Amino acid sequence: MKVEEVVEIVRLDPNEVDGLVEAQADIFADYIIPFRSSRKFFMDFLRSVGGRIDDIIVAKHQDAIIGYVNPVIDGNEAWIGGLGVVPSFRGQGIGRRLMEAAEEGARLRGVEEIILEVIEGNSAASRLYARLGYTEARKYLSAEGKAAGFAGFGNRPNRVRVEDIVEVHRASYSESCWQRRKAAALEESGRTCEIYSVDGGFVMLRRVETTGFIPFIGVLPQRRSLGIGTSLTKFALNRLWELGAFNIAIYNVNDDLATRRMLDKFDFAVTIKQVEMRKSVATSR
Ligand SMILES: CC(C)(COP(=O)(O)OP(=O)(O)OC[C@H]1O[C@@H](n2cnc3c(N)ncnc32)[C@H](O)[C@@H]1OP(=O)(O)O)[C@@H](O)C(=O)NCCC(=O)NCCS
């Protein structure tokens, strides 16, 4: 029997989230970044990207979930918040069928462009996306560095609430990766982070065990190259040091000269690069 007949592509039944999480354990067991999902992790992630359980599409074989795609629809654009097929079912066109179903569903909801990110070096996924017509748009970096007891970061930034930095986030993140520029991600980080602001910029930080995270640092476009970013970074590294973090992780910052110089200044080392790919799915095609 052909694989198209025995593997069906259907919407996720909201009662089957545990089956999806189980499949993810298998899908991501050999992933480039070690990653273990749980029901809570997945639901938090979904909320942080503004996704919906009933937009998820799964591949099923004899009632077991063996693949999924998570299209997050936002107005006239959609973002792929995860795609995977369990190893024993790869190379049979299931990844392609899942993506095509996601594209079709998105198109019917008025989506004109689909955006996704793929880790540089994930050749199976990159080839699939390229074959489906996605083209490279830009790159993002993730990096790791150290917390440090900096002095001289200027005036201490003010501790603020997430509502206070919504505008500066919107203006400073308009040219950043899909996830970071969305208000839902900011709000979700706001639940767990300390937030500080200065005139023209803000930073969010969080310690988890010995690792410090800087999920957001933004400076208004018209206030750049004045040392605000450097000063906020010094403050954040100092604050995380005070909080007891050693290693610092920064995810998906733009791969541009200004950001690279900033990372170099604080001895951050790039850990992974992500490639943003886009495809137009406007109905006129
Ligand atoms: C990326 C991933 C989803 C691809 O899933 P898949 O089901 O293997 O994808 P497809 O089968 O559609 O395509 C894979 C290969 O099978 C080939 N293929 C497609 N249809 C086929 C068919 N009917 N019969 C046999 N082979 C087929 C494709 O040509 C492709 O070959 P290539 O890699 O040499 O170019 C899968 O490798 C995976 O889950 N990886 C781990 C998670 C991951 O990296 N997710 C993406 C994050 S951005």
Tab-separated table of C-alpha atoms and ligand atoms in Angstrom:
chain	number	residue	atom	x	y	z
A	1	MET	CA	0.000	0.000	0.000
A	2	LYS	CA	1.291	3.469	-0.831
A	3	VAL	CA	2.306	5.733	2.040
A	4	GLU	CA	-0.300	8.334	0.970
A	5	GLU	CA	-2.987	5.763	1.774
A	6	VAL	CA	-1.707	4.710	5.189
A	7	VAL	CA	-0.563	8.084	6.486
A	8	GLU	CA	-3.332	10.650	6.731
A	9	ILE	CA	-2.851	14.371	7.150
A	10	VAL	CA	-5.477	15.781	9.521
A	11	ARG	CA	-6.037	18.558	12.037
A	12	LEU	CA	-4.817	17.807	15.548
A	13	ASP	CA	-7.593	16.643	17.845
A	14	PRO	CA	-7.146	18.932	20.904
A	15	ASN	CA	-7.456	15.803	23.102
A	16	GLU	CA	-4.342	14.380	21.491
A	17	VAL	CA	-1.767	16.922	22.614
A	18	ASP	CA	0.024	14.221	24.647
A	19	GLY	CA	0.390	12.102	21.502
A	20	LEU	CA	1.916	15.109	19.743
A	21	VAL	CA	4.382	15.712	22.592
A	22	GLU	CA	5.347	12.022	22.486
A	23	ALA	CA	5.982	12.269	18.743
A	24	GLN	CA	8.096	15.386	19.325
A	25	ALA	CA	10.358	13.413	21.685
A	26	ASP	CA	11.102	11.026	18.814
A	27	ILE	CA	11.302	13.747	16.146
A	28	PHE	CA	13.752	15.932	18.047
A	29	ALA	CA	15.826	13.148	19.690
A	30	ASP	CA	18.543	13.656	17.052
A	31	TYR	CA	18.000	17.395	16.566
A	32	ILE	CA	20.887	19.872	16.210
A	33	ILE	CA	19.899	21.569	19.463
A	34	PRO	CA	19.006	19.167	22.293
A	35	PHE	CA	15.347	19.797	22.940
A	36	ARG	CA	12.806	17.953	25.034
A	37	SER	CA	9.172	18.941	24.832
A	38	SER	CA	6.538	18.476	27.500
A	39	ARG	CA	2.884	19.380	27.526
A	40	LYS	CA	3.603	22.514	29.565
A	41	PHE	CA	6.598	23.512	27.425
A	42	PHE	CA	4.587	23.144	24.254
A	43	MET	CA	1.508	24.995	25.541
A	44	ASP	CA	3.689	27.859	26.876
A	45	PHE	CA	5.497	28.016	23.550
A	46	LEU	CA	2.225	28.080	21.631
A	47	ARG	CA	0.886	30.899	23.787
A	48	SER	CA	4.145	32.866	23.455
A	49	VAL	CA	3.864	32.865	19.670
A	50	GLY	CA	0.113	33.503	19.572
A	51	GLY	CA	-0.557	30.056	18.070
A	52	ARG	CA	-3.696	27.906	18.271
A	53	ILE	CA	-4.001	24.220	19.011
A	54	ASP	CA	-6.643	23.759	16.317
A	55	ASP	CA	-4.382	25.168	13.597
A	56	ILE	CA	-1.878	22.329	14.129
A	57	ILE	CA	-1.847	19.661	11.428
A	58	VAL	CA	-0.614	16.137	12.106
A	59	ALA	CA	0.354	13.061	10.106
A	60	LYS	CA	-1.219	9.890	11.509
A	61	HIS	CA	-0.392	6.268	10.975
A	62	GLN	CA	-2.733	3.735	12.573
A	63	ASP	CA	-3.937	6.355	15.081
A	64	ALA	CA	-0.418	7.332	16.148
A	65	ILE	CA	0.889	10.831	15.455
A	66	ILE	CA	4.065	10.500	13.394
A	67	GLY	CA	4.522	14.086	12.209
A	68	TYR	CA	3.213	17.609	12.687
A	69	VAL	CA	3.337	21.156	11.484
A	70	ASN	CA	2.403	24.158	13.590
A	71	PRO	CA	1.362	27.107	11.420
A	72	VAL	CA	0.821	30.272	13.437
A	73	ILE	CA	-1.503	32.570	11.547
A	74	ASP	CA	-1.322	36.300	12.138
A	75	GLY	CA	-3.259	38.534	9.762
A	76	ASN	CA	-1.884	38.196	6.259
A	77	GLU	CA	1.214	36.324	7.367
A	78	ALA	CA	1.880	32.935	8.896
A	79	TRP	CA	4.933	31.563	10.660
A	80	ILE	CA	5.857	27.896	10.899
A	81	GLY	CA	6.330	27.245	14.612
A	82	GLY	CA	7.610	23.676	14.174
A	83	LEU	CA	7.662	20.883	11.622
A	84	GLY	CA	8.792	17.322	12.069
A	85	VAL	CA	8.374	13.716	11.062
A	86	VAL	CA	9.508	10.801	13.258
A	87	PRO	CA	12.759	9.268	11.885
A	88	SER	CA	11.186	5.975	10.753
A	89	PHE	CA	8.747	7.808	8.429
A	90	ARG	CA	11.160	10.326	6.863
A	91	GLY	CA	11.985	10.445	3.159
A	92	GLN	CA	8.464	9.473	2.074
A	93	GLY	CA	7.042	12.877	1.288
A	94	ILE	CA	5.257	13.352	4.629
A	95	GLY	CA	7.155	16.557	5.454
A	96	ARG	CA	6.098	17.938	2.105
A	97	ARG	CA	2.445	16.914	2.577
A	98	LEU	CA	2.346	18.547	6.019
A	99	MET	CA	3.803	21.796	4.660
A	100	GLU	CA	1.399	21.800	1.712
A	101	ALA	CA	-1.575	21.300	4.055
A	102	ALA	CA	-0.327	24.163	6.262
A	103	GLU	CA	0.049	26.416	3.232
A	104	GLU	CA	-3.408	25.570	1.929
A	105	GLY	CA	-5.045	26.213	5.329
A	106	ALA	CA	-3.187	29.498	5.684
A	107	ARG	CA	-4.107	30.617	2.172
A	108	LEU	CA	-7.796	29.973	2.886
A	109	ARG	CA	-7.519	32.248	5.909
A	110	GLY	CA	-6.128	35.090	3.789
A	111	VAL	CA	-2.428	34.562	4.425
A	112	GLU	CA	-0.206	35.995	1.707
A	113	GLU	CA	3.240	35.143	2.980
A	114	ILE	CA	4.703	32.283	5.040
A	115	ILE	CA	7.812	32.824	7.106
A	116	LEU	CA	9.971	30.208	8.795
A	117	GLU	CA	13.440	29.730	10.220
A	118	VAL	CA	15.768	26.825	9.723
A	119	ILE	CA	19.026	26.219	11.562
A	120	GLU	CA	22.007	26.514	9.245
A	121	GLY	CA	23.231	22.954	8.700
A	122	ASN	CA	19.777	21.312	8.887
A	123	SER	CA	20.070	20.203	5.282
A	124	ALA	CA	17.031	17.889	5.194
A	125	ALA	CA	14.742	20.734	6.235
A	126	SER	CA	16.493	23.354	4.059
A	127	ARG	CA	16.142	21.152	0.972
A	128	LEU	CA	12.464	20.543	1.676
A	129	TYR	CA	11.734	24.256	2.063
A	130	ALA	CA	13.740	25.161	-1.044
A	131	ARG	CA	11.853	22.538	-3.092
A	132	LEU	CA	8.582	24.014	-1.851
A	133	GLY	CA	9.662	27.432	-3.122
A	134	TYR	CA	10.886	29.151	0.058
A	135	THR	CA	13.780	31.553	-0.455
A	136	GLU	CA	16.339	32.833	1.994
A	137	ALA	CA	15.524	36.274	3.414
A	138	ARG	CA	18.071	36.950	6.192
A	139	LYS	CA	19.999	35.345	9.026
A	140	TYR	CA	19.841	35.428	12.804
A	141	LEU	CA	22.440	34.557	15.413
A	142	SER	CA	22.251	32.981	18.820
A	143	ALA	CA	25.203	33.530	21.120
A	144	GLU	CA	26.573	32.698	24.533
A	145	GLY	CA	28.649	34.814	26.879
A	146	LYS	CA	29.403	35.419	30.537
A	147	ALA	CA	27.777	37.513	33.219
A	148	ALA	CA	30.119	40.144	34.645
A	149	GLY	CA	30.200	42.694	37.439
A	150	PHE	CA	30.270	45.784	35.266
A	151	ALA	CA	30.335	49.256	36.673
A	152	GLY	CA	29.912	52.433	34.674
A	153	PHE	CA	26.796	51.583	32.718
A	154	GLY	CA	25.549	55.122	33.253
A	155	ASN	CA	22.383	55.869	35.181
A	156	ARG	CA	20.657	52.814	36.487
A	157	PRO	CA	17.757	52.005	34.164
A	158	ASN	CA	14.280	52.074	35.701
A	159	ARG	CA	12.516	48.845	36.571
A	160	VAL	CA	9.266	48.920	34.583
A	161	ARG	CA	6.284	46.749	33.644
A	162	VAL	CA	5.697	45.145	30.285
A	163	GLU	CA	2.949	47.681	29.424
A	164	ASP	CA	5.541	50.460	29.694
A	165	ILE	CA	7.748	49.127	26.923
A	166	VAL	CA	5.165	47.946	24.377
A	167	GLU	CA	5.736	50.993	22.160
A	168	VAL	CA	9.523	51.006	22.288
A	169	HIS	CA	9.478	47.249	21.574
A	170	ARG	CA	7.218	47.727	18.573
A	171	ALA	CA	9.384	50.481	17.113
A	172	SER	CA	12.742	48.868	17.848
A	173	TYR	CA	11.835	45.299	16.795
A	174	SER	CA	10.064	46.010	13.505
A	175	GLU	CA	13.032	44.613	11.536
A	176	SER	CA	13.681	41.552	13.674
A	177	CYS	CA	12.703	37.884	13.588
A	178	TRP	CA	9.006	37.007	13.451
A	179	GLN	CA	8.764	35.665	16.978
A	180	ARG	CA	10.563	38.577	18.629
A	181	ARG	CA	8.621	41.285	16.898
A	182	LYS	CA	5.266	39.870	18.000
A	183	ALA	CA	3.541	41.377	21.025
A	184	ALA	CA	2.585	37.884	22.303
A	185	ALA	CA	6.259	36.927	22.799
A	186	LEU	CA	6.937	40.156	24.672
A	187	GLU	CA	3.946	39.588	26.913
A	188	GLU	CA	4.943	35.992	27.630
A	189	SER	CA	8.522	36.992	28.539
A	190	GLY	CA	7.066	39.789	30.659
A	191	ARG	CA	5.588	37.162	33.000
A	192	THR	CA	8.989	35.878	34.038
A	193	CYS	CA	11.530	38.620	33.285
A	194	GLU	CA	12.820	41.716	34.992
A	195	ILE	CA	12.308	44.664	32.636
A	196	TYR	CA	14.371	47.849	32.640
A	197	SER	CA	14.104	50.922	30.513
A	198	VAL	CA	16.034	54.087	29.723
A	199	ASP	CA	15.085	56.911	27.407
A	200	GLY	CA	15.086	55.268	23.969
A	201	GLY	CA	15.667	51.656	24.951
A	202	PHE	CA	14.801	48.689	27.151
A	203	VAL	CA	16.137	45.319	28.198
A	204	MET	CA	14.494	42.195	29.622
A	205	LEU	CA	16.416	39.588	31.570
A	206	ARG	CA	15.859	36.404	33.478
A	207	ARG	CA	17.910	33.875	35.396
A	208	VAL	CA	17.109	30.164	35.230
A	209	GLU	CA	19.423	28.215	37.526
A	210	THR	CA	22.923	29.317	36.475
A	211	THR	CA	21.980	30.576	33.029
A	212	GLY	CA	20.943	34.128	32.315
A	213	PHE	CA	18.729	35.033	29.383
A	214	ILE	CA	18.336	38.341	27.624
A	215	PRO	CA	15.234	37.635	25.520
A	216	PHE	CA	14.809	41.274	24.482
A	217	ILE	CA	17.062	44.287	24.172
A	218	GLY	CA	15.890	47.124	21.969
A	219	VAL	CA	16.901	50.661	21.103
A	220	LEU	CA	14.669	52.953	19.029
A	221	PRO	CA	16.034	53.325	15.475
A	222	GLN	CA	16.491	57.086	15.876
A	223	ARG	CA	18.466	56.637	19.118
A	224	ARG	CA	20.969	54.083	17.843
A	225	SER	CA	24.780	54.491	17.829
A	226	LEU	CA	24.674	56.660	20.950
A	227	GLY	CA	25.906	53.960	23.323
A	228	ILE	CA	22.439	53.084	24.673
A	229	GLY	CA	22.679	49.419	23.599
A	230	THR	CA	26.159	49.062	25.108
A	231	SER	CA	25.059	50.609	28.340
A	232	LEU	CA	21.932	48.414	28.557
A	233	THR	CA	24.009	45.304	27.806
A	234	LYS	CA	26.493	46.190	30.544
A	235	PHE	CA	23.619	46.744	32.928
A	236	ALA	CA	21.958	43.428	31.992
A	237	LEU	CA	25.201	41.425	32.336
A	238	ASN	CA	25.837	43.088	35.663
A	239	ARG	CA	22.300	42.465	36.899
A	240	LEU	CA	22.432	38.805	35.852
A	241	TRP	CA	25.776	38.501	37.637
A	242	GLU	CA	24.159	39.958	40.779
A	243	LEU	CA	21.348	37.413	40.382
A	244	GLY	CA	23.905	34.571	40.277
A	245	ALA	CA	23.910	33.646	36.587
A	246	PHE	CA	27.179	32.547	34.968
A	247	ASN	CA	26.436	31.820	31.346
A	248	ILE	CA	24.315	34.149	29.304
A	249	ALA	CA	22.271	33.111	26.291
A	250	ILE	CA	20.899	35.393	23.600
A	251	TYR	CA	18.680	33.997	20.838
A	252	ASN	CA	17.902	35.072	17.295
A	253	VAL	CA	19.419	38.507	17.085
A	254	ASN	CA	19.893	40.059	13.662
A	255	ASP	CA	23.085	39.044	11.897
A	256	ASP	CA	24.189	42.586	11.058
A	257	LEU	CA	27.360	44.550	11.656
A	258	ALA	CA	26.077	46.546	14.629
A	259	THR	CA	24.892	43.415	16.445
A	260	ARG	CA	28.081	41.481	15.720
A	261	ARG	CA	30.251	44.335	17.010
A	262	MET	CA	28.161	44.449	20.138
A	263	LEU	CA	28.504	40.689	20.708
A	264	ASP	CA	32.273	40.939	20.123
A	265	LYS	CA	32.599	43.776	22.587
A	266	PHE	CA	31.255	41.516	25.338
A	267	ASP	CA	33.069	38.378	24.161
A	268	PHE	CA	29.941	36.546	23.108
A	269	ALA	CA	30.474	33.517	20.877
A	270	VAL	CA	27.976	32.626	18.174
A	271	THR	CA	26.429	29.201	18.819
A	272	ILE	CA	23.886	28.767	16.035
A	273	LYS	CA	22.751	30.598	12.957
A	274	GLN	CA	19.201	30.502	11.699
A	275	VAL	CA	18.170	31.232	8.162
A	276	GLU	CA	14.840	32.982	7.664
A	277	MET	CA	12.980	31.745	4.582
A	278	ARG	CA	9.845	33.163	3.034
A	279	LYS	CA	7.312	32.178	0.437
A	280	SER	CA	4.453	34.102	-1.100
A	281	VAL	CA	1.193	32.124	-1.077
A	282	ALA	CA	-1.078	34.901	-2.304
A	283	THR	CA	-4.244	33.435	-3.881
A	284	SER	CA	-3.574	34.902	-7.313
A	285	ARG	CA	-0.927	32.227	-7.927
B	1	LIG	C1	12.776	18.091	7.921
B	1	LIG	C2	11.814	16.884	8.011
B	1	LIG	C3	10.519	17.399	8.605
B	1	LIG	C4	11.556	16.347	6.594
B	1	LIG	O1	10.497	15.379	6.662
B	1	LIG	P1	10.327	14.206	5.551
B	1	LIG	O2	9.012	13.619	5.748
B	1	LIG	O3	11.508	13.341	5.579
B	1	LIG	O4	10.325	15.114	4.226
B	1	LIG	P2	10.031	14.565	2.745
B	1	LIG	O5	9.923	13.111	2.778
B	1	LIG	O6	8.895	15.342	2.198
B	1	LIG	O7	11.361	14.992	2.000
B	1	LIG	C5	12.608	14.404	2.408
B	1	LIG	C6	13.277	13.632	1.272
B	1	LIG	O8	12.435	12.580	0.830
B	1	LIG	C7	12.260	12.665	-0.598
B	1	LIG	N1	10.869	12.285	-0.928
B	1	LIG	C8	9.850	13.108	-1.080
B	1	LIG	N2	8.731	12.434	-1.404
B	1	LIG	C9	9.065	11.160	-1.434
B	1	LIG	C10	8.332	9.993	-1.691
B	1	LIG	N3	7.028	10.011	-1.968
B	1	LIG	N4	9.000	8.850	-1.611
B	1	LIG	C11	10.323	8.838	-1.328
B	1	LIG	N5	11.046	9.927	-1.087
B	1	LIG	C12	10.428	11.079	-1.128
B	1	LIG	C13	12.464	14.091	-0.896
B	1	LIG	O9	12.845	14.248	-2.263
B	1	LIG	C14	13.527	14.460	0.060
B	1	LIG	O10	14.795	14.107	-0.432
B	1	LIG	P3	16.104	14.985	-0.119
B	1	LIG	O11	16.136	15.234	1.349
B	1	LIG	O12	17.215	14.132	-0.616
B	1	LIG	O13	15.955	16.244	-0.892
B	1	LIG	C15	12.405	15.751	8.861
B	1	LIG	O14	13.717	15.475	8.404
B	1	LIG	C16	12.465	16.036	10.351
B	1	LIG	O15	11.508	15.831	11.069
B	1	LIG	N6	13.642	16.509	10.874
B	1	LIG	C17	13.793	16.794	12.271
B	1	LIG	C18	13.010	18.028	12.715
B	1	LIG	C19	13.379	19.234	11.869
B	1	LIG	O16	14.531	19.455	11.521
B	1	LIG	N7	12.356	20.066	11.570
B	1	LIG	C20	12.516	21.270	10.785
B	1	LIG	C21	12.914	22.376	11.658
B	1	LIG	S1	13.061	23.882	10.765
